[in-house]
Amino acid sequence: MGELNLVTLIIIGVNVLVSFKGFKDDSFFQKYKFNIADINRGAKYQILTSGFLHVNTTHLLVNMLTLYFFANSVIFFLGIAGFIIVYLASLVLGNLLSYYFHKKDMHYTAVGASGAVMGVLYSAILLRPDMMLGLFFIIPIPAYIFGIGYLFYTIYGMKRQVGNIGHDAHFGGAVGGYLLTLLLASWVFEEHLLMVLLLALPIVFLFVMQKMGKI
């Protein structure tokens, strides 16, 4: 966990400020949330801005706590610039995947930093596959088992529309963190090749399912 890095604190601060503005000002929230109809009319900025809005304080707290726990691992290996790239690119890629799957659904809306946070989480898993995560904060499991299992669950959620959750944004963010980490830290191929291949399995599976028209 370590100390709270300044860049992590700034990102958390921006999320808190923007989210609380959205809690109090519905017109602000409506203008900057991810809204397919608005995006199709030209509001492309929502692909980025929606990642700093949240539905409520619980939604905000869960995302910021997850970011807090895993940010330092990414910063340690990739540096501050690499961390920012992973965070923002994962946010955008997650929302672009959401747009790809929902572009004809004019009623689809979403908010949250989940795509960005998932990118940081999967980057940390790839950089430190030996670390342990607490399932339900109690049961210790290897990080890579969690990563693979969660992505397969996300594919299931995308197919079945499980819950009021942006599964596709989660998946897109995780893929963003995965790919950018491989690009920024090519040594991972040598040191953690098996993990690289294992974490690629659900990504390939989603691609095949999409090509077959199953999602």
JSON list of N, CA and C in Angstrom, two decimals, residues 12-74:
[
{"chain": "A", "resi": 12, "resn": "ILE", "atom": "N", "xyz": [-7.38, 11.37, -7.27]},
{"chain": "A", "resi": 12, "resn": "ILE", "atom": "CA", "xyz": [-8.48, 11.15, -6.33]},
{"chain": "A", "resi": 12, "resn": "ILE", "atom": "C", "xyz": [-9.22, 12.46, -6.07]},
{"chain": "A", "resi": 13, "resn": "GLY", "atom": "N", "xyz": [-8.44, 13.53, -5.88]},
{"chain": "A", "resi": 13, "resn": "GLY", "atom": "CA", "xyz": [-9.03, 14.83, -5.62]},
{"chain": "A", "resi": 13, "resn": "GLY", "atom": "C", "xyz": [-9.91, 15.31, -6.76]},
{"chain": "A", "resi": 14, "resn": "VAL", "atom": "N", "xyz": [-9.45, 15.14, -7.98]},
{"chain": "A", "resi": 14, "resn": "VAL", "atom": "CA", "xyz": [-10.25, 15.55, -9.15]},
{"chain": "A", "resi": 14, "resn": "VAL", "atom": "C", "xyz": [-11.54, 14.75, -9.21]},
{"chain": "A", "resi": 15, "resn": "ASN", "atom": "N", "xyz": [-11.44, 13.43, -8.97]},
{"chain": "A", "resi": 15, "resn": "ASN", "atom": "CA", "xyz": [-12.63, 12.58, -8.98]},
{"chain": "A", "resi": 15, "resn": "ASN", "atom": "C", "xyz": [-13.63, 13.03, -7.91]},
{"chain": "A", "resi": 16, "resn": "VAL", "atom": "N", "xyz": [-13.12, 13.34, -6.73]},
{"chain": "A", "resi": 16, "resn": "VAL", "atom": "CA", "xyz": [-14.00, 13.77, -5.63]},
{"chain": "A", "resi": 16, "resn": "VAL", "atom": "C", "xyz": [-14.67, 15.10, -5.97]},
{"chain": "A", "resi": 17, "resn": "LEU", "atom": "N", "xyz": [-13.90, 16.07, -6.44]},
{"chain": "A", "resi": 17, "resn": "LEU", "atom": "CA", "xyz": [-14.45, 17.39, -6.74]},
{"chain": "A", "resi": 17, "resn": "LEU", "atom": "C", "xyz": [-15.49, 17.33, -7.86]},
{"chain": "A", "resi": 18, "resn": "VAL", "atom": "N", "xyz": [-15.16, 16.63, -8.95]},
{"chain": "A", "resi": 18, "resn": "VAL", "atom": "CA", "xyz": [-16.09, 16.53, -10.08]},
{"chain": "A", "resi": 18, "resn": "VAL", "atom": "C", "xyz": [-17.34, 15.75, -9.69]},
{"chain": "A", "resi": 19, "resn": "SER", "atom": "N", "xyz": [-17.14, 14.66, -8.95]},
{"chain": "A", "resi": 19, "resn": "SER", "atom": "CA", "xyz": [-18.28, 13.83, -8.54]},
{"chain": "A", "resi": 19, "resn": "SER", "atom": "C", "xyz": [-19.23, 14.60, -7.63]},
{"chain": "A", "resi": 20, "resn": "PHE", "atom": "N", "xyz": [-18.68, 15.31, -6.64]},
{"chain": "A", "resi": 20, "resn": "PHE", "atom": "CA", "xyz": [-19.53, 16.05, -5.72]},
{"chain": "A", "resi": 20, "resn": "PHE", "atom": "C", "xyz": [-20.24, 17.21, -6.43]},
{"chain": "A", "resi": 21, "resn": "LYS", "atom": "N", "xyz": [-19.58, 17.79, -7.42]},
{"chain": "A", "resi": 21, "resn": "LYS", "atom": "CA", "xyz": [-20.25, 18.80, -8.25]},
{"chain": "A", "resi": 21, "resn": "LYS", "atom": "C", "xyz": [-21.44, 18.17, -8.95]},
{"chain": "A", "resi": 22, "resn": "GLY", "atom": "N", "xyz": [-21.25, 16.96, -9.47]},
{"chain": "A", "resi": 22, "resn": "GLY", "atom": "CA", "xyz": [-22.34, 16.24, -10.13]},
{"chain": "A", "resi": 22, "resn": "GLY", "atom": "C", "xyz": [-23.46, 15.84, -9.19]},
{"chain": "A", "resi": 23, "resn": "PHE", "atom": "N", "xyz": [-23.10, 15.50, -7.93]},
{"chain": "A", "resi": 23, "resn": "PHE", "atom": "CA", "xyz": [-24.12, 15.15, -6.94]},
{"chain": "A", "resi": 23, "resn": "PHE", "atom": "C", "xyz": [-25.08, 16.33, -6.69]},
{"chain": "A", "resi": 24, "resn": "LYS", "atom": "N", "xyz": [-24.51, 17.54, -6.70]},
{"chain": "A", "resi": 24, "resn": "LYS", "atom": "CA", "xyz": [-25.28, 18.73, -6.33]},
{"chain": "A", "resi": 24, "resn": "LYS", "atom": "C", "xyz": [-25.92, 19.45, -7.53]},
{"chain": "A", "resi": 25, "resn": "ASP", "atom": "N", "xyz": [-25.34, 19.21, -8.72]},
{"chain": "A", "resi": 25, "resn": "ASP", "atom": "CA", "xyz": [-25.78, 19.96, -9.90]},
{"chain": "A", "resi": 25, "resn": "ASP", "atom": "C", "xyz": [-26.15, 18.97, -11.00]},
{"chain": "A", "resi": 26, "resn": "ASP", "atom": "N", "xyz": [-27.45, 18.70, -11.15]},
{"chain": "A", "resi": 26, "resn": "ASP", "atom": "CA", "xyz": [-27.89, 17.69, -12.13]},
{"chain": "A", "resi": 26, "resn": "ASP", "atom": "C", "xyz": [-27.59, 18.11, -13.56]},
{"chain": "A", "resi": 27, "resn": "SER", "atom": "N", "xyz": [-27.66, 19.40, -13.85]},
{"chain": "A", "resi": 27, "resn": "SER", "atom": "CA", "xyz": [-27.38, 19.85, -15.22]},
{"chain": "A", "resi": 27, "resn": "SER", "atom": "C", "xyz": [-25.91, 19.58, -15.57]},
{"chain": "A", "resi": 28, "resn": "PHE", "atom": "N", "xyz": [-25.02, 19.76, -14.61]},
{"chain": "A", "resi": 28, "resn": "PHE", "atom": "CA", "xyz": [-23.60, 19.45, -14.79]},
{"chain": "A", "resi": 28, "resn": "PHE", "atom": "C", "xyz": [-23.43, 17.95, -15.03]},
{"chain": "A", "resi": 29, "resn": "PHE", "atom": "N", "xyz": [-24.10, 17.15, -14.19]},
{"chain": "A", "resi": 29, "resn": "PHE", "atom": "CA", "xyz": [-24.03, 15.69, -14.30]},
{"chain": "A", "resi": 29, "resn": "PHE", "atom": "C", "xyz": [-24.52, 15.23, -15.68]},
{"chain": "A", "resi": 30, "resn": "GLN", "atom": "N", "xyz": [-25.65, 15.75, -16.12]},
{"chain": "A", "resi": 30, "resn": "GLN", "atom": "CA", "xyz": [-26.22, 15.35, -17.40]},
{"chain": "A", "resi": 30, "resn": "GLN", "atom": "C", "xyz": [-25.33, 15.77, -18.58]},
{"chain": "A", "resi": 31, "resn": "LYS", "atom": "N", "xyz": [-24.68, 16.89, -18.44]},
{"chain": "A", "resi": 31, "resn": "LYS", "atom": "CA", "xyz": [-23.84, 17.40, -19.53]},
{"chain": "A", "resi": 31, "resn": "LYS", "atom": "C", "xyz": [-22.58, 16.56, -19.73]},
{"chain": "A", "resi": 32, "resn": "TYR", "atom": "N", "xyz": [-22.01, 16.06, -18.63]},
{"chain": "A", "resi": 32, "resn": "TYR", "atom": "CA", "xyz": [-20.71, 15.41, -18.73]},
{"chain": "A", "resi": 32, "resn": "TYR", "atom": "C", "xyz": [-20.72, 13.89, -18.56]},
{"chain": "A", "resi": 33, "resn": "LYS", "atom": "N", "xyz": [-21.89, 13.29, -18.29]},
{"chain": "A", "resi": 33, "resn": "LYS", "atom": "CA", "xyz": [-21.96, 11.83, -18.20]},
{"chain": "A", "resi": 33, "resn": "LYS", "atom": "C", "xyz": [-21.84, 11.21, -19.60]},
{"chain": "A", "resi": 34, "resn": "PHE", "atom": "N", "xyz": [-21.56, 9.92, -19.65]},
{"chain": "A", "resi": 34, "resn": "PHE", "atom": "CA", "xyz": [-21.48, 9.18, -20.90]},
{"chain": "A", "resi": 34, "resn": "PHE", "atom": "C", "xyz": [-22.91, 8.92, -21.37]},
{"chain": "A", "resi": 35, "resn": "ASN", "atom": "N", "xyz": [-23.26, 9.52, -22.49]},
{"chain": "A", "resi": 35, "resn": "ASN", "atom": "CA", "xyz": [-24.62, 9.41, -23.01]},
{"chain": "A", "resi": 35, "resn": "ASN", "atom": "C", "xyz": [-24.52, 9.16, -24.51]},
{"chain": "A", "resi": 36, "resn": "ILE", "atom": "N", "xyz": [-24.94, 7.98, -24.95]},
{"chain": "A", "resi": 36, "resn": "ILE", "atom": "CA", "xyz": [-24.81, 7.60, -26.35]},
{"chain": "A", "resi": 36, "resn": "ILE", "atom": "C", "xyz": [-25.46, 8.61, -27.28]},
{"chain": "A", "resi": 37, "resn": "ALA", "atom": "N", "xyz": [-26.66, 9.06, -26.93]},
{"chain": "A", "resi": 37, "resn": "ALA", "atom": "CA", "xyz": [-27.35, 10.03, -27.79]},
{"chain": "A", "resi": 37, "resn": "ALA", "atom": "C", "xyz": [-26.55, 11.31, -27.93]},
{"chain": "A", "resi": 38, "resn": "ASP", "atom": "N", "xyz": [-26.02, 11.82, -26.83]},
{"chain": "A", "resi": 38, "resn": "ASP", "atom": "CA", "xyz": [-25.22, 13.05, -26.87]},
{"chain": "A", "resi": 38, "resn": "ASP", "atom": "C", "xyz": [-23.93, 12.85, -27.66]},
{"chain": "A", "resi": 39, "resn": "ILE", "atom": "N", "xyz": [-23.28, 11.73, -27.44]},
{"chain": "A", "resi": 39, "resn": "ILE", "atom": "CA", "xyz": [-22.01, 11.44, -28.14]},
{"chain": "A", "resi": 39, "resn": "ILE", "atom": "C", "xyz": [-22.24, 11.36, -29.64]},
{"chain": "A", "resi": 40, "resn": "ASN", "atom": "N", "xyz": [-23.33, 10.71, -30.03]},
{"chain": "A", "resi": 40, "resn": "ASN", "atom": "CA", "xyz": [-23.64, 10.62, -31.46]},
{"chain": "A", "resi": 40, "resn": "ASN", "atom": "C", "xyz": [-23.95, 11.98, -32.07]},
{"chain": "A", "resi": 41, "resn": "ARG", "atom": "N", "xyz": [-24.37, 12.91, -31.21]},
{"chain": "A", "resi": 41, "resn": "ARG", "atom": "CA", "xyz": [-24.65, 14.28, -31.69]},
{"chain": "A", "resi": 41, "resn": "ARG", "atom": "C", "xyz": [-23.40, 15.16, -31.63]},
{"chain": "A", "resi": 42, "resn": "GLY", "atom": "N", "xyz": [-22.28, 14.60, -31.18]},
{"chain": "A", "resi": 42, "resn": "GLY", "atom": "CA", "xyz": [-21.02, 15.35, -31.21]},
{"chain": "A", "resi": 42, "resn": "GLY", "atom": "C", "xyz": [-20.35, 15.60, -29.88]},
{"chain": "A", "resi": 43, "resn": "ALA", "atom": "N", "xyz": [-20.96, 15.18, -28.76]},
{"chain": "A", "resi": 43, "resn": "ALA", "atom": "CA", "xyz": [-20.38, 15.43, -27.43]},
{"chain": "A", "resi": 43, "resn": "ALA", "atom": "C", "xyz": [-19.32, 14.38, -27.09]},
{"chain": "A", "resi": 44, "resn": "LYS", "atom": "N", "xyz": [-18.29, 14.33, -27.91]},
{"chain": "A", "resi": 44, "resn": "LYS", "atom": "CA", "xyz": [-17.25, 13.30, -27.74]},
{"chain": "A", "resi": 44, "resn": "LYS", "atom": "C", "xyz": [-16.50, 13.46, -26.42]},
{"chain": "A", "resi": 45, "resn": "TYR", "atom": "N", "xyz": [-16.50, 14.67, -25.86]},
{"chain": "A", "resi": 45, "resn": "TYR", "atom": "CA", "xyz": [-15.80, 14.91, -24.60]},
{"chain": "A", "resi": 45, "resn": "TYR", "atom": "C", "xyz": [-16.32, 14.04, -23.47]},
{"chain": "A", "resi": 46, "resn": "GLN", "atom": "N", "xyz": [-17.56, 13.56, -23.60]},
{"chain": "A", "resi": 46, "resn": "GLN", "atom": "CA", "xyz": [-18.14, 12.73, -22.55]},
{"chain": "A", "resi": 46, "resn": "GLN", "atom": "C", "xyz": [-17.40, 11.42, -22.37]},
{"chain": "A", "resi": 47, "resn": "ILE", "atom": "N", "xyz": [-16.70, 10.98, -23.41]},
{"chain": "A", "resi": 47, "resn": "ILE", "atom": "CA", "xyz": [-15.91, 9.75, -23.33]},
{"chain": "A", "resi": 47, "resn": "ILE", "atom": "C", "xyz": [-14.84, 9.89, -22.25]},
{"chain": "A", "resi": 48, "resn": "LEU", "atom": "N", "xyz": [-14.35, 11.11, -22.04]},
{"chain": "A", "resi": 48, "resn": "LEU", "atom": "CA", "xyz": [-13.36, 11.38, -21.00]},
{"chain": "A", "resi": 48, "resn": "LEU", "atom": "C", "xyz": [-14.01, 11.87, -19.71]},
{"chain": "A", "resi": 49, "resn": "THR", "atom": "N", "xyz": [-14.89, 12.85, -19.81]},
{"chain": "A", "resi": 49, "resn": "THR", "atom": "CA", "xyz": [-15.42, 13.50, -18.60]},
{"chain": "A", "resi": 49, "resn": "THR", "atom": "C", "xyz": [-16.25, 12.57, -17.73]},
{"chain": "A", "resi": 50, "resn": "SER", "atom": "N", "xyz": [-16.95, 11.62, -18.35]},
{"chain": "A", "resi": 50, "resn": "SER", "atom": "CA", "xyz": [-17.79, 10.70, -17.58]},
{"chain": "A", "resi": 50, "resn": "SER", "atom": "C", "xyz": [-16.98, 9.85, -16.61]},
{"chain": "A", "resi": 51, "resn": "GLY", "atom": "N", "xyz": [-15.69, 9.71, -16.89]},
{"chain": "A", "resi": 51, "resn": "GLY", "atom": "CA", "xyz": [-14.82, 8.92, -16.04]},
{"chain": "A", "resi": 51, "resn": "GLY", "atom": "C", "xyz": [-14.47, 9.59, -14.72]},
{"chain": "A", "resi": 52, "resn": "PHE", "atom": "N", "xyz": [-14.89, 10.83, -14.54]},
{"chain": "A", "resi": 52, "resn": "PHE", "atom": "CA", "xyz": [-14.63, 11.54, -13.28]},
{"chain": "A", "resi": 52, "resn": "PHE", "atom": "C", "xyz": [-15.92, 11.80, -12.49]},
{"chain": "A", "resi": 53, "resn": "LEU", "atom": "N", "xyz": [-17.04, 11.33, -13.04]},
{"chain": "A", "resi": 53, "resn": "LEU", "atom": "CA", "xyz": [-18.32, 11.44, -12.35]},
{"chain": "A", "resi": 53, "resn": "LEU", "atom": "C", "xyz": [-18.69, 10.09, -11.73]},
{"chain": "A", "resi": 54, "resn": "HIS", "atom": "N", "xyz": [-19.47, 10.11, -10.65]},
{"chain": "A", "resi": 54, "resn": "HIS", "atom": "CA", "xyz": [-19.92, 8.88, -10.02]},
{"chain": "A", "resi": 54, "resn": "HIS", "atom": "C", "xyz": [-21.38, 9.03, -9.62]},
{"chain": "A", "resi": 55, "resn": "VAL", "atom": "N", "xyz": [-22.04, 7.88, -9.47]},
{"chain": "A", "resi": 55, "resn": "VAL", "atom": "CA", "xyz": [-23.47, 7.88, -9.16]},
{"chain": "A", "resi": 55, "resn": "VAL", "atom": "C", "xyz": [-23.72, 8.35, -7.72]},
{"chain": "A", "resi": 56, "resn": "ASN", "atom": "N", "xyz": [-22.88, 7.89, -6.80]},
{"chain": "A", "resi": 56, "resn": "ASN", "atom": "CA", "xyz": [-23.05, 8.24, -5.39]},
{"chain": "A", "resi": 56, "resn": "ASN", "atom": "C", "xyz": [-21.72, 8.08, -4.67]},
{"chain": "A", "resi": 57, "resn": "THR", "atom": "N", "xyz": [-21.71, 8.37, -3.37]},
{"chain": "A", "resi": 57, "resn": "THR", "atom": "CA", "xyz": [-20.45, 8.32, -2.61]},
{"chain": "A", "resi": 57, "resn": "THR", "atom": "C", "xyz": [-19.90, 6.90, -2.50]},
{"chain": "A", "resi": 58, "resn": "THR", "atom": "N", "xyz": [-20.77, 5.89, -2.45]},
{"chain": "A", "resi": 58, "resn": "THR", "atom": "CA", "xyz": [-20.29, 4.51, -2.37]},
{"chain": "A", "resi": 58, "resn": "THR", "atom": "C", "xyz": [-19.55, 4.12, -3.64]},
{"chain": "A", "resi": 59, "resn": "HIS", "atom": "N", "xyz": [-20.13, 4.46, -4.78]},
{"chain": "A", "resi": 59, "resn": "HIS", "atom": "CA", "xyz": [-19.51, 4.21, -6.08]},
{"chain": "A", "resi": 59, "resn": "HIS", "atom": "C", "xyz": [-18.14, 4.89, -6.15]},
{"chain": "A", "resi": 60, "resn": "LEU", "atom": "N", "xyz": [-18.09, 6.13, -5.72]},
{"chain": "A", "resi": 60, "resn": "LEU", "atom": "CA", "xyz": [-16.84, 6.90, -5.69]},
{"chain": "A", "resi": 60, "resn": "LEU", "atom": "C", "xyz": [-15.83, 6.27, -4.75]},
{"chain": "A", "resi": 61, "resn": "LEU", "atom": "N", "xyz": [-16.26, 5.90, -3.56]},
{"chain": "A", "resi": 61, "resn": "LEU", "atom": "CA", "xyz": [-15.35, 5.35, -2.55]},
{"chain": "A", "resi": 61, "resn": "LEU", "atom": "C", "xyz": [-14.73, 4.04, -3.00]},
{"chain": "A", "resi": 62, "resn": "VAL", "atom": "N", "xyz": [-15.53, 3.15, -3.58]},
{"chain": "A", "resi": 62, "resn": "VAL", "atom": "CA", "xyz": [-15.01, 1.85, -4.04]},
{"chain": "A", "resi": 62, "resn": "VAL", "atom": "C", "xyz": [-13.94, 2.05, -5.10]},
{"chain": "A", "resi": 63, "resn": "ASN", "atom": "N", "xyz": [-14.20, 2.92, -6.07]},
{"chain": "A", "resi": 63, "resn": "ASN", "atom": "CA", "xyz": [-13.22, 3.16, -7.13]},
{"chain": "A", "resi": 63, "resn": "ASN", "atom": "C", "xyz": [-11.94, 3.80, -6.59]},
{"chain": "A", "resi": 64, "resn": "MET", "atom": "N", "xyz": [-12.08, 4.78, -5.71]},
{"chain": "A", "resi": 64, "resn": "MET", "atom": "CA", "xyz": [-10.90, 5.47, -5.20]},
{"chain": "A", "resi": 64, "resn": "MET", "atom": "C", "xyz": [-10.09, 4.59, -4.25]},
{"chain": "A", "resi": 65, "resn": "LEU", "atom": "N", "xyz": [-10.74, 3.75, -3.49]},
{"chain": "A", "resi": 65, "resn": "LEU", "atom": "CA", "xyz": [-10.02, 2.81, -2.62]},
{"chain": "A", "resi": 65, "resn": "LEU", "atom": "C", "xyz": [-9.22, 1.81, -3.45]},
{"chain": "A", "resi": 66, "resn": "THR", "atom": "N", "xyz": [-9.83, 1.30, -4.51]},
{"chain": "A", "resi": 66, "resn": "THR", "atom": "CA", "xyz": [-9.13, 0.35, -5.39]},
{"chain": "A", "resi": 66, "resn": "THR", "atom": "C", "xyz": [-7.92, 1.03, -6.03]},
{"chain": "A", "resi": 67, "resn": "LEU", "atom": "N", "xyz": [-8.11, 2.26, -6.49]},
{"chain": "A", "resi": 67, "resn": "LEU", "atom": "CA", "xyz": [-7.00, 3.02, -7.07]},
{"chain": "A", "resi": 67, "resn": "LEU", "atom": "C", "xyz": [-5.89, 3.20, -6.04]},
{"chain": "A", "resi": 68, "resn": "TYR", "atom": "N", "xyz": [-6.26, 3.55, -4.81]},
{"chain": "A", "resi": 68, "resn": "TYR", "atom": "CA", "xyz": [-5.29, 3.77, -3.74]},
{"chain": "A", "resi": 68, "resn": "TYR", "atom": "C", "xyz": [-4.44, 2.53, -3.47]},
{"chain": "A", "resi": 69, "resn": "PHE", "atom": "N", "xyz": [-5.08, 1.36, -3.47]},
{"chain": "A", "resi": 69, "resn": "PHE", "atom": "CA", "xyz": [-4.36, 0.13, -3.16]},
{"chain": "A", "resi": 69, "resn": "PHE", "atom": "C", "xyz": [-3.37, -0.30, -4.24]},
{"chain": "A", "resi": 70, "resn": "PHE", "atom": "N", "xyz": [-3.64, 0.03, -5.51]},
{"chain": "A", "resi": 70, "resn": "PHE", "atom": "CA", "xyz": [-2.83, -0.51, -6.60]},
{"chain": "A", "resi": 70, "resn": "PHE", "atom": "C", "xyz": [-1.99, 0.53, -7.36]},
{"chain": "A", "resi": 71, "resn": "ALA", "atom": "N", "xyz": [-2.24, 1.81, -7.13]},
{"chain": "A", "resi": 71, "resn": "ALA", "atom": "CA", "xyz": [-1.52, 2.85, -7.87]},
{"chain": "A", "resi": 71, "resn": "ALA", "atom": "C", "xyz": [-0.01, 2.78, -7.66]},
{"chain": "A", "resi": 72, "resn": "ASN", "atom": "N", "xyz": [0.42, 2.58, -6.41]},
{"chain": "A", "resi": 72, "resn": "ASN", "atom": "CA", "xyz": [1.85, 2.63, -6.11]},
{"chain": "A", "resi": 72, "resn": "ASN", "atom": "C", "xyz": [2.66, 1.57, -6.85]},
{"chain": "A", "resi": 73, "resn": "SER", "atom": "N", "xyz": [2.07, 0.39, -7.05]},
{"chain": "A", "resi": 73, "resn": "SER", "atom": "CA", "xyz": [2.78, -0.67, -7.78]},
{"chain": "A", "resi": 73, "resn": "SER", "atom": "C", "xyz": [3.06, -0.23, -9.21]},
{"chain": "A", "resi": 74, "resn": "VAL", "atom": "N", "xyz": [2.07, 0.41, -9.84]},
{"chain": "A", "resi": 74, "resn": "VAL", "atom": "CA", "xyz": [2.24, 0.87, -11.21]},
{"chain": "A", "resi": 74, "resn": "VAL", "atom": "C", "xyz": [3.23, 2.03, -11.27]}
]
